[in-house]
Each structure stands twice: as structure tokens, then as C-alpha cells.
Amino acid sequence: IDMSSNYPANNPFHQILKHELEHIKIYETEHALAFLDINPRRTGHTLLIPKGLYSTVMDMPDTDCAAVLKEIPYLTNILISALKATGVKVLSNNGISAVSLFNITR
């Protein structure tokens, strides 16, 4: 996992990955971290981020991208069950201001 990129050290996602910023973890693997958004759009709004410091999905090696994306079905099922939702919305934000992350909301 690439932690040496020019990713901004003051980025909150970088701080979460370094355990410098509190967060409510939902799920974690070797390659991905899912946690509740601190400014949720809806109850259960969850963010899924790669543990590598990538500004966009396009910067991610195929293997790292696949390792993060494969967690979406499991994570969405957790959220659907916990929230008694009928479905979820999965969005991808990319870019230096958004970083490479996935928003999951109901």
C-alpha cells in the first residue's frame, strides 16, 4: 500500500488512516477502511476509502482498486440490514479535494 505519495498530510482521510483523527469504523480490511461520515447526508452515511493514498481512482493500481471495490457488496449489505433500508446509493468522488473515496447512503 502506497503511503509515500504527495497526498496532502493535512487531508482528513490521511489523518484517519494514520489514526490521528477520530472516526467510527464500520469495517476494515488490509486495503480499505469504511467509517461513518462526520457530516452525514443521511443516517448511516458511510465512506469507504483505500488505505493507499490515491487522489483518484485512476491513480490506483488495478489490484488496489479491485481490493477496495470488492468490499462494496459486503458493506452495502451491512448497511441495508442495520438501517432496514430497501437499497443504497453508491457514489465515487475523485480528485485532490475529494480524494478517492466511495460514499454509501440509503
Short mmCIF file of C-alpha atoms in Angstrom, two decimals:
data_model
loop_
_atom_site.label_atom_id
_atom_site.label_comp_id
_atom_site.label_asym_id
_atom_site.label_seq_id
_atom_site.Cartn_x
_atom_site.Cartn_y
_atom_site.Cartn_z
CA ILE A 1 0.00 0.00 0.00
CA ASP A 2 1.44 3.33 -1.09
CA MET A 3 1.75 5.73 1.85
CA SER A 4 4.58 7.80 0.32
CA SER A 5 2.72 9.77 -2.34
CA ASN A 6 2.35 13.54 -2.44
CA TYR A 7 -1.04 13.17 -0.79
CA PRO A 8 -1.63 16.18 1.50
CA ALA A 9 -0.71 15.29 5.10
CA ASN A 10 -3.45 17.60 6.42
CA ASN A 11 -6.15 15.76 4.47
CA PRO A 12 -8.64 14.32 6.98
CA PHE A 13 -8.65 10.92 5.27
CA HIS A 14 -4.87 10.74 5.59
CA GLN A 15 -5.24 11.69 9.26
CA ILE A 16 -7.84 8.94 9.76
CA LEU A 17 -5.56 6.37 8.13
CA LYS A 18 -2.74 7.45 10.47
CA HIS A 19 -5.12 7.25 13.48
CA GLU A 20 -4.73 10.98 14.12
CA LEU A 21 -8.42 11.80 13.66
CA GLU A 22 -11.27 10.08 15.46
CA HIS A 23 -13.79 8.16 13.40
CA ILE A 24 -16.44 5.49 13.85
CA LYS A 25 -15.17 2.46 11.99
CA ILE A 26 -17.73 0.23 10.31
CA TYR A 27 -15.43 -2.24 8.59
CA GLU A 28 -11.75 -2.60 7.73
CA THR A 29 -9.63 -4.83 5.54
CA GLU A 30 -5.97 -4.81 4.55
CA HIS A 31 -6.78 -2.46 1.65
CA ALA A 32 -9.86 -0.49 2.68
CA LEU A 33 -11.48 1.34 5.58
CA ALA A 34 -15.20 2.07 5.95
CA PHE A 35 -16.40 4.58 8.54
CA LEU A 36 -19.34 6.86 9.24
CA ASP A 37 -19.23 10.29 7.63
CA ILE A 38 -18.84 13.05 10.24
CA ASN A 39 -21.24 15.22 8.20
CA PRO A 40 -23.77 12.62 7.06
CA ARG A 41 -26.34 13.39 4.38
CA ARG A 42 -28.50 10.64 5.90
CA THR A 43 -28.35 8.24 8.83
CA GLY A 44 -25.72 5.60 8.12
CA HIS A 45 -23.82 7.69 5.53
CA THR A 46 -20.62 5.70 5.22
CA LEU A 47 -17.33 6.41 3.47
CA LEU A 48 -15.15 3.67 2.00
CA ILE A 49 -11.55 4.71 1.34
CA PRO A 50 -8.49 2.88 0.11
CA LYS A 51 -5.63 2.59 2.56
CA GLY A 52 -3.24 3.69 -0.16
CA LEU A 53 -3.02 7.44 -0.59
CA TYR A 54 -4.55 7.95 -4.00
CA SER A 55 -6.10 11.20 -5.20
CA THR A 56 -8.29 9.49 -7.79
CA VAL A 57 -9.43 6.01 -8.72
CA MET A 58 -7.38 6.45 -11.88
CA ASP A 59 -4.21 6.66 -9.73
CA MET A 60 -4.86 3.32 -8.08
CA PRO A 61 -3.15 0.17 -9.30
CA ASP A 62 -5.74 -2.29 -10.63
CA THR A 63 -5.14 -4.67 -7.74
CA ASP A 64 -5.71 -1.99 -5.07
CA CYS A 65 -8.82 -0.71 -6.85
CA ALA A 66 -10.22 -4.24 -7.09
CA ALA A 67 -9.46 -4.86 -3.41
CA VAL A 68 -11.49 -1.78 -2.40
CA LEU A 69 -14.35 -2.29 -4.86
CA LYS A 70 -14.86 -5.90 -3.82
CA GLU A 71 -15.88 -4.66 -0.34
CA ILE A 72 -18.89 -2.70 -1.63
CA PRO A 73 -21.37 -5.63 -1.75
CA TYR A 74 -20.49 -6.75 1.80
CA LEU A 75 -20.57 -3.20 3.16
CA THR A 76 -23.85 -2.31 1.48
CA ASN A 77 -25.46 -5.47 2.87
CA ILE A 78 -24.30 -4.49 6.38
CA LEU A 79 -25.86 -1.05 5.96
CA ILE A 80 -29.10 -2.32 4.43
CA SER A 81 -29.51 -4.74 7.32
CA ALA A 82 -28.58 -2.25 10.07
CA LEU A 83 -30.75 0.54 8.65
CA LYS A 84 -33.60 -1.69 7.48
CA ALA A 85 -33.22 0.06 4.12
CA THR A 86 -34.56 -1.16 0.81
CA GLY A 87 -31.45 -0.04 -1.06
CA VAL A 88 -28.41 2.22 -1.01
CA LYS A 89 -26.72 4.77 -3.23
CA VAL A 90 -23.03 4.25 -4.02
CA LEU A 91 -21.16 7.26 -5.37
CA SER A 92 -17.50 7.72 -6.20
CA ASN A 93 -15.69 11.01 -5.55
CA ASN A 94 -12.33 11.63 -7.18
CA GLY A 95 -9.82 14.44 -7.18
CA ILE A 96 -7.45 16.13 -4.79
CA SER A 97 -10.24 17.92 -2.93
CA ALA A 98 -12.46 14.83 -2.80
CA VAL A 99 -9.75 12.16 -2.66
CA SER A 100 -10.53 8.68 -3.93
CA LEU A 101 -13.50 7.51 -1.89
CA PHE A 102 -16.89 5.92 -2.14
CA ASN A 103 -19.98 7.39 -0.46
CA ILE A 104 -22.64 4.91 0.54
CA THR A 105 -26.02 6.27 1.64
CA ARG A 106 -29.56 4.98 1.73
#
